Coordinates of C-alpha atoms in Angstrom, one line a residue:
M1 CA 62.4 62.7 -35.8
L2 CA 62.9 65.5 -38.4
T3 CA 59.1 65.8 -38.8
A4 CA 58.6 66.2 -35.0
G5 CA 61.3 68.9 -34.9
V6 CA 59.7 70.8 -37.8
L7 CA 56.3 70.6 -36.1
L8 CA 57.7 71.8 -32.8
A9 CA 59.4 74.7 -34.4
T10 CA 56.3 75.7 -36.4
T11 CA 54.1 75.4 -33.3
S12 CA 56.4 77.4 -31.1
T13 CA 56.7 80.3 -33.7
T14 CA 52.9 80.3 -34.1
V15 CA 52.3 80.6 -30.4
A16 CA 55.0 83.3 -30.1
A17 CA 53.4 85.2 -32.9
Q18 CA 50.0 85.0 -31.2
E19 CA 51.2 86.5 -27.9
G20 CA 51.8 89.8 -29.5
V21 CA 48.5 90.0 -31.4
G22 CA 46.8 93.3 -30.7
S23 CA 49.7 94.8 -28.7
G24 CA 50.4 97.2 -31.5
I25 CA 47.1 98.9 -31.2
C26 CA 47.6 100.1 -27.6
G27 CA 48.5 103.8 -27.5
T28 CA 47.6 104.4 -31.1
P29 CA 45.0 107.0 -32.2
L30 CA 42.5 104.1 -32.9
A31 CA 42.7 102.9 -29.3
E32 CA 42.3 106.4 -28.0
T33 CA 39.3 107.0 -30.3
V34 CA 37.6 103.9 -29.0
N35 CA 38.5 104.8 -25.4
Q36 CA 36.9 108.2 -25.9
A37 CA 33.9 107.5 -28.2
A38 CA 32.6 104.2 -26.9
P39 CA 32.1 105.3 -23.2
L40 CA 30.7 108.6 -24.5
I41 CA 28.1 106.8 -26.6
V42 CA 27.2 104.3 -23.9
G43 CA 27.0 107.0 -21.3
T44 CA 24.8 109.2 -23.5
L45 CA 22.5 106.3 -24.3
M46 CA 22.3 105.4 -20.6
I47 CA 21.6 108.9 -19.3
G48 CA 19.3 109.7 -22.2
A49 CA 17.2 106.6 -21.6
S50 CA 17.0 107.5 -17.9
I51 CA 15.7 111.0 -18.7
L52 CA 13.3 109.6 -21.2
A53 CA 11.9 107.1 -18.7
Y54 CA 11.5 109.9 -16.1
I55 CA 9.6 112.1 -18.7
L56 CA 7.4 109.2 -19.8
H57 CA 6.7 108.4 -16.1
T58 CA 5.5 111.9 -15.6
A59 CA 3.6 112.0 -18.9
A60 CA 1.7 108.8 -17.9
A61 CA -0.3 110.8 -15.3
F62 CA -1.9 113.2 -17.8
P63 CA -4.1 111.1 -20.3
R64 CA -7.5 109.9 -19.1
D65 CA -7.7 107.1 -21.6
P66 CA -6.4 103.9 -20.0
Q67 CA -5.1 102.6 -23.3
S68 CA -3.0 105.8 -23.8
V69 CA -1.7 105.5 -20.2
Q70 CA -0.7 101.9 -20.8
T71 CA 1.1 102.8 -24.1
I72 CA 3.1 105.5 -22.3
K73 CA 3.9 103.1 -19.5
N74 CA 5.1 100.5 -22.0
W75 CA 7.5 103.0 -23.6
R76 CA 8.6 104.1 -20.1
N77 CA 9.5 100.6 -19.2
R78 CA 11.4 100.1 -22.5
A79 CA 13.4 103.2 -21.8
A80 CA 14.2 102.2 -18.3
I81 CA 15.3 98.7 -19.4
S82 CA 17.5 100.2 -22.0
A83 CA 19.1 102.5 -19.4
I84 CA 20.1 99.5 -17.4
T85 CA 21.0 97.1 -20.2
T86 CA 23.2 99.5 -22.3
P87 CA 26.2 99.5 -19.9
L88 CA 25.7 95.8 -19.2
F89 CA 25.9 95.1 -23.0
A90 CA 29.0 97.2 -23.3
F91 CA 30.5 95.2 -20.4
V92 CA 29.7 91.9 -22.1
I93 CA 31.3 93.1 -25.3
E94 CA 34.4 94.1 -23.3
M95 CA 34.5 90.6 -21.7
F96 CA 34.2 89.0 -25.2
I97 CA 37.2 91.1 -26.3
G98 CA 39.1 89.8 -23.3
F99 CA 38.2 86.2 -24.2
T100 CA 39.9 86.5 -27.5
G101 CA 43.3 86.2 -25.8
T102 CA 44.7 89.3 -27.4
S103 CA 46.1 92.2 -25.5
I104 CA 43.5 94.6 -27.0
S105 CA 41.4 94.2 -23.9
N106 CA 44.1 95.7 -21.7
C107 CA 44.1 99.0 -23.5
V108 CA 40.4 99.4 -24.7
S109 CA 37.6 100.4 -22.3
L110 CA 34.0 100.5 -23.4
V111 CA 32.1 100.9 -20.2
P112 CA 31.8 104.4 -18.8
F113 CA 32.1 105.3 -15.1
F114 CA 34.1 102.2 -14.3

């Protein structure tokens, strides 16, 4: 009976301690830095890749060599794919932060424009 009481007390204090994990980071300069820097980086990569894809799409019309055209189109496709997958990857990382069960996901946003 005493062992069951000690286990119950230990378990309840451990669960109570886990509920507040990450709550101390909300409103701190670290959380504000992440909230400012991460969307800026993701947005810059997304817009930069879109501009690069547009430039490479235009540049593919100039060379007469089919191999050069195909090389430029391959780079264009990679840039276009990265423009789409960059915010999706940030969203997946944000979901994984939410899956940890901490309250960090409530105060940190990685995805721009949402």
